[in-house]
């Protein structure tokens, strides 16, 4: 129960985010094809007198340091289950954009869970860790497993998928978008259209494209049902999408609930070119180049 444990955890992009109708519990049924990408946060757990949270990185000022932070909630959930006092200091080294639709908070929650499990020597079975993740949030189980997966239910029921390697550029917008607000906009747009929202599904073409590693095939099938809702709240994102495809991306889309935009590119060389084009366009705050699938939350050698 001494020393420090650091866990590295990836961001995710949804290569398909299919949204169904609202369920009686208020969540939407989803068919969510997750791909973990090589843009990482790190969470370090150190024994302490009380539960404390600190954060470093360009977006650190946007991250809550109280018990609402998912790292604190993860430590409390694991400690409660094990009859321990969650006396731990959790430090987040943050590179994943905050409120950017890349599941950064979820990633940190999964990382904190794994870090505390190792720090406290609990060796909690993987299935139990995944259960705690699902209680913390719909995207948290995938942050633990990484790779590529289909998430059904509200996104938390995972089936691993085969995936070739794909290269991406992410354009970070000024300000965040609240995920619940984007879902409310989705509901408003669906009601205004007056058509029934179909049951969410990932097409066989998309799953085959993901497995093949062929970027042209994946570019033809990428889709995010939340994109019109995110664009309705942030119309300026249309200019970012145009700048990315104008700079040579095979396809661009809003990442998850946005406002980060994700651009699929042919290879690492194209990624550098598209990132430079986006940076020069003045339509976004920053760009990140990444590839996936990336491994899920991993304890780093001490
Ligand atoms: P998702 O893609 O899962 O919808 P997101 O990437 O859009 O999520 P997050 O970065 O997870 O959004 O942040 C959403 C909100 O969660 C933040 O505005 C912040 O108030 C809160 N939050 C709690 N814990 C964290 C954390 N560790 N890192 C970032 N935000 C956190």
Coordinates of C-alpha atoms and ligand atoms in Angstrom, one line a residue:
X1 CA 0.0 0.0 0.0
X2 CA 2.8 2.4 -0.7
X3 CA 4.5 4.1 -3.7
X4 CA 2.7 5.4 -6.7
X5 CA 0.9 3.8 -9.6
X6 CA 0.5 5.5 -13.0
X7 CA -2.0 4.3 -15.6
X8 CA -2.1 5.5 -19.2
X9 CA -5.5 5.6 -20.9
X10 CA -6.6 6.4 -24.5
X11 CA -9.2 8.7 -25.9
X12 CA -11.8 7.3 -28.2
X13 CA -13.4 8.1 -31.5
X14 CA -16.8 6.7 -32.6
X15 CA -16.5 5.5 -36.2
X16 CA -20.2 4.9 -36.0
X17 CA -22.5 6.5 -33.5
X18 CA -26.1 5.3 -34.1
X19 CA -28.6 6.8 -31.8
X20 CA -32.1 5.3 -31.2
X21 CA -35.1 6.6 -29.3
X22 CA -35.2 7.6 -25.6
X23 CA -35.6 4.7 -23.2
X24 CA -37.8 4.9 -20.1
X25 CA -34.7 5.5 -18.0
X26 CA -33.9 8.6 -20.0
X27 CA -30.9 7.1 -21.8
X28 CA -30.8 6.5 -25.6
X29 CA -30.3 3.1 -27.1
X30 CA -27.0 3.2 -29.0
X31 CA -25.0 1.2 -31.5
X32 CA -21.6 2.7 -30.8
X33 CA -18.5 1.6 -32.7
X34 CA -15.6 2.7 -30.5
X35 CA -12.0 2.9 -31.6
X36 CA -9.4 3.8 -29.0
X37 CA -6.8 6.2 -30.3
X38 CA -3.2 7.1 -29.3
X39 CA -4.1 10.4 -27.5
X40 CA -3.5 9.6 -23.9
X41 CA -4.2 10.9 -20.4
X42 CA -2.2 9.5 -17.4
X43 CA -3.6 9.2 -13.9
X44 CA -1.2 8.6 -11.0
X45 CA -2.4 7.3 -7.6
X46 CA -0.4 7.9 -4.5
X47 CA -1.2 7.0 -0.9
X48 CA -2.4 10.1 1.0
X49 CA -4.2 11.1 4.1
X50 CA -7.4 12.0 2.2
X51 CA -8.9 11.8 -1.3
X52 CA -7.5 14.7 -3.3
X53 CA -7.4 15.4 -7.0
X54 CA -5.0 17.6 -9.0
X55 CA -4.7 18.1 -12.8
X56 CA -2.0 19.4 -15.2
X57 CA -2.3 20.3 -18.9
X58 CA -3.6 23.0 -21.2
X59 CA -7.2 22.3 -20.2
X60 CA -6.5 21.7 -16.5
X61 CA -8.6 24.7 -15.4
X62 CA -11.7 23.2 -16.9
X63 CA -11.4 20.0 -14.9
X64 CA -13.3 19.8 -11.6
X65 CA -11.0 18.8 -8.6
X66 CA -13.8 17.9 -6.2
X67 CA -15.7 14.6 -5.7
X68 CA -17.6 15.1 -9.0
X69 CA -14.4 14.2 -10.9
X70 CA -14.7 10.7 -12.3
X71 CA -11.3 9.8 -10.8
X72 CA -12.7 10.5 -7.3
X73 CA -15.9 8.7 -8.0
X74 CA -13.9 5.7 -9.3
X75 CA -11.7 5.6 -6.1
X76 CA -14.7 5.9 -3.9
X77 CA -16.6 3.1 -5.7
X78 CA -13.7 0.7 -5.5
X79 CA -12.9 1.6 -1.8
X80 CA -16.6 1.1 -0.8
X81 CA -16.7 -2.3 -2.5
X82 CA -13.5 -3.4 -0.7
X83 CA -14.3 -1.8 2.7
X84 CA -11.3 0.6 2.4
X85 CA -11.0 4.3 3.1
X86 CA -10.4 6.1 -0.3
X87 CA -7.3 7.9 1.1
X88 CA -5.5 8.5 -2.2
X89 CA -4.1 11.4 -4.2
X90 CA -5.0 11.2 -7.8
X91 CA -3.1 13.3 -10.3
X92 CA -4.3 13.7 -13.9
X93 CA -1.9 14.6 -16.7
X94 CA -4.5 15.7 -19.2
X95 CA -4.0 15.7 -23.0
X96 CA -7.5 14.5 -24.1
X97 CA -9.6 17.6 -24.8
X98 CA -12.1 18.4 -22.0
X99 CA -15.8 18.1 -22.9
X100 CA -14.6 17.3 -26.4
X101 CA -16.6 14.2 -27.2
X102 CA -13.5 12.0 -26.8
X103 CA -14.5 10.5 -23.5
X104 CA -11.7 12.1 -21.5
X105 CA -13.5 12.1 -18.2
X106 CA -14.5 8.4 -18.7
X107 CA -10.9 7.6 -19.6
X108 CA -9.6 9.1 -16.4
X109 CA -12.3 7.2 -14.4
X110 CA -11.1 3.9 -15.8
X111 CA -7.5 4.8 -15.3
X112 CA -8.1 5.8 -11.6
X113 CA -9.9 2.5 -11.0
X114 CA -7.0 0.5 -12.3
X115 CA -4.4 2.7 -10.5
X116 CA -6.2 2.4 -7.2
X117 CA -6.7 -1.4 -7.7
X118 CA -2.9 -1.8 -8.1
X119 CA -2.0 0.7 -5.4
X120 CA -4.3 -1.1 -2.9
X121 CA -3.1 -4.5 -4.0
X122 CA -6.7 -5.6 -4.6
X123 CA -6.4 -7.6 -7.8
X124 CA -10.1 -7.1 -8.5
X125 CA -11.3 -9.5 -11.2
X126 CA -11.6 -7.9 -14.6
X127 CA -15.4 -8.5 -14.8
X128 CA -15.9 -6.7 -11.5
X129 CA -13.8 -3.7 -12.7
X130 CA -15.9 -3.6 -15.8
X131 CA -19.1 -3.6 -13.7
X132 CA -17.8 -0.6 -11.6
X133 CA -16.9 1.1 -14.9
X134 CA -20.5 0.7 -16.2
X135 CA -21.9 2.2 -13.0
X136 CA -19.5 5.2 -13.4
X137 CA -20.7 6.0 -17.0
X138 CA -21.6 4.5 -20.4
X139 CA -18.2 5.2 -22.0
X140 CA -16.0 4.1 -19.0
X141 CA -16.0 0.3 -19.8
X142 CA -14.5 0.9 -23.2
X143 CA -11.8 3.1 -21.8
X144 CA -10.7 0.1 -19.7
X145 CA -10.7 -2.3 -22.6
X146 CA -9.5 -0.1 -25.5
X147 CA -8.9 -1.5 -29.0
X148 CA -12.1 -1.5 -31.0
X149 CA -15.6 -2.6 -29.8
X150 CA -19.3 -2.3 -30.5
X151 CA -21.1 -0.8 -27.6
X152 CA -24.8 -1.5 -27.3
X153 CA -27.4 -0.8 -24.6
X154 CA -26.5 2.8 -23.6
X155 CA -23.0 2.0 -25.0
X156 CA -21.7 0.0 -22.0
X157 CA -22.3 -3.5 -23.3
X158 CA -19.2 -4.2 -25.2
X159 CA -18.4 -6.7 -28.0
X160 CA -14.7 -6.6 -29.1
X161 CA -14.2 -6.0 -32.9
X162 CA -11.3 -6.6 -35.3
X163 CA -9.8 -3.5 -36.6
X164 CA -6.9 -2.6 -38.9
X165 CA -4.8 0.5 -38.1
X166 CA -6.2 3.9 -39.0
X167 CA -4.7 7.4 -38.9
X168 CA -6.6 10.4 -37.6
X169 CA -6.4 14.1 -37.1
X170 CA -8.5 15.7 -34.3
X171 CA -9.3 19.4 -34.3
X172 CA -10.0 20.8 -30.9
X173 CA -12.6 23.6 -30.8
X174 CA -12.8 26.5 -28.4
X175 CA -15.1 25.7 -25.5
X176 CA -16.9 22.4 -24.9
X177 CA -20.3 21.0 -25.7
X178 CA -22.4 19.3 -23.0
X179 CA -23.2 15.7 -23.9
X180 CA -26.8 15.9 -22.4
X181 CA -27.4 19.2 -24.3
X182 CA -26.4 17.5 -27.6
X183 CA -28.8 14.6 -26.9
X184 CA -31.6 17.1 -26.1
X185 CA -30.9 18.8 -29.5
X186 CA -31.0 15.3 -31.1
X187 CA -34.5 14.7 -29.6
X188 CA -35.7 18.2 -30.7
X189 CA -34.5 17.5 -34.3
X190 CA -36.1 14.1 -34.3
X191 CA -39.4 15.5 -33.0
X192 CA -39.4 18.3 -35.6
X193 CA -38.7 15.7 -38.4
X194 CA -41.8 13.8 -37.2
X195 CA -40.4 10.4 -38.2
X196 CA -39.8 7.5 -36.0
X197 CA -36.1 7.1 -34.9
X198 CA -35.0 3.6 -36.2
X199 CA -33.4 1.0 -33.9
X200 CA -29.7 1.8 -33.9
X201 CA -27.4 -0.6 -35.7
X202 CA -23.8 -0.7 -37.1
X203 CA -23.8 -1.8 -40.8
X204 CA -22.0 -5.0 -41.9
X205 CA -20.2 -2.7 -44.4
X206 CA -18.7 -0.6 -41.6
X207 CA -17.6 -3.5 -39.6
X208 CA -15.9 -5.1 -42.7
X209 CA -14.2 -1.8 -43.4
X210 CA -13.0 -1.5 -39.9
X211 CA -11.6 -5.0 -39.9
X212 CA -9.9 -4.5 -43.4
X213 CA -7.8 -1.5 -42.4
X214 CA -8.8 0.1 -45.7
X215 CA -9.1 3.8 -45.0
X216 CA -11.1 4.5 -48.2
X217 CA -13.7 1.8 -47.2
X218 CA -14.0 3.2 -43.7
X219 CA -14.3 6.8 -44.9
X220 CA -17.3 5.8 -47.0
X221 CA -19.1 4.4 -44.0
X222 CA -18.2 6.7 -41.1
X223 CA -21.3 8.3 -39.6
X224 CA -22.4 10.1 -36.4
X225 CA -26.1 10.5 -35.7
X226 CA -25.3 13.2 -33.2
X227 CA -23.6 15.4 -35.9
X228 CA -26.7 17.4 -36.9
X229 CA -27.4 18.1 -33.3
X230 CA -23.9 19.2 -32.5
X231 CA -23.9 21.4 -35.7
X232 CA -27.2 22.9 -34.6
X233 CA -25.6 24.0 -31.3
X234 CA -22.3 25.0 -32.9
X235 CA -22.8 25.9 -36.6
X236 CA -19.1 27.0 -36.8
X237 CA -18.1 23.4 -36.8
X238 CA -19.1 23.2 -40.5
X239 CA -16.2 25.4 -41.3
X240 CA -13.8 23.1 -39.5
X241 CA -15.2 20.0 -41.3
X242 CA -14.7 21.9 -44.6
X243 CA -11.2 22.9 -43.7
X244 CA -10.2 19.3 -42.9
X245 CA -11.5 17.7 -46.0
X246 CA -10.2 20.7 -48.0
X247 CA -6.7 19.9 -46.6
X248 CA -6.9 16.3 -47.9
X249 CA -8.8 14.2 -45.2
X250 CA -10.7 11.2 -46.6
X251 CA -13.6 12.0 -44.4
X252 CA -14.4 14.3 -41.4
X253 CA -17.1 14.1 -38.7
X254 CA -18.0 15.5 -35.3
X255 CA -16.4 13.2 -32.7
X256 CA -19.1 11.8 -30.4
X257 CA -21.1 14.7 -29.0
X258 CA -18.4 17.2 -30.2
X259 CA -17.2 19.8 -30.5
X260 CA -13.9 18.0 -31.4
X261 CA -13.9 17.0 -35.0
X262 CA -12.3 13.8 -36.3
X263 CA -10.6 13.4 -39.7
X264 CA -9.7 10.1 -41.2
X265 CA -6.6 10.2 -43.3
X266 CA -4.7 7.8 -45.5
X267 CA -1.4 7.5 -43.5
X268 CA 0.9 9.3 -41.0
X269 CA 2.2 11.6 -43.8
X270 CA -1.3 12.7 -44.8
X271 CA -2.1 13.3 -41.1
X272 CA 0.8 15.8 -40.8
X273 CA -0.4 17.6 -43.9
X274 CA -4.1 17.7 -42.8
X275 CA -3.1 18.9 -39.3
X276 CA -1.0 21.7 -40.8
X277 CA -3.9 22.7 -43.1
X278 CA -6.3 22.8 -40.2
X279 CA -3.9 24.8 -38.0
X280 CA -3.4 27.3 -40.9
X281 CA -7.2 27.6 -41.4
X282 CA -7.8 29.3 -38.1
X283 CA -11.0 27.3 -37.7
X284 CA -9.8 25.4 -34.6
X285 CA -7.8 25.9 -31.4
X286 CA -5.4 23.0 -31.7
X287 CA -4.9 19.7 -33.6
X288 CA -3.7 16.3 -32.5
X289 CA -2.5 13.5 -34.7
X290 CA -3.2 9.9 -33.5
X291 CA -3.8 6.4 -34.7
X292 CA -5.9 3.5 -33.5
X293 CA -6.7 1.0 -32.2
X294 CA -4.7 1.8 -29.1
X295 CA -4.6 -0.4 -26.0
X296 CA -7.0 0.4 -23.1
X297 CA -6.0 1.6 -19.6
X298 CA -2.5 0.2 -18.8
X299 CA -0.4 0.3 -15.7
X300 CA 3.0 1.9 -16.6
X301 CA 6.1 0.2 -15.3
X302 CA 7.0 2.0 -12.0
Ligands
LIG1 P1 -18.0 11.9 -23.7 O1 -17.3 11.8 -25.0 O2 -17.9 10.7 -22.8 O3 -19.4 12.4 -23.9 P2 -16.6 14.3 -23.3 O4 -15.2 13.9 -23.8 O5 -17.4 15.1 -24.1 O6 -17.3 13.0 -22.8 P3 -15.4 15.0 -20.7 O7 -14.0 15.5 -21.1 O8 -15.5 13.6 -20.2 O9 -16.4 15.1 -21.9 O10 -16.0 16.0 -19.7 C1 -17.3 16.2 -19.5 C2 -17.5 17.0 -18.2 O11 -17.2 16.0 -17.1 C3 -16.5 18.1 -18.0 O12 -17.1 19.3 -18.4 C4 -16.3 18.1 -16.5 O13 -17.1 19.0 -15.8 C5 -16.6 16.7 -16.0 N1 -15.5 15.9 -15.6 C6 -15.5 15.0 -14.5 N2 -14.3 14.4 -14.4 C7 -13.5 14.8 -15.4 C8 -12.2 14.5 -15.8 N3 -11.4 13.6 -15.1 N4 -11.7 15.0 -16.9 C9 -12.5 15.9 -17.6 N5 -13.7 16.3 -17.2 C10 -14.3 15.7 -16.1

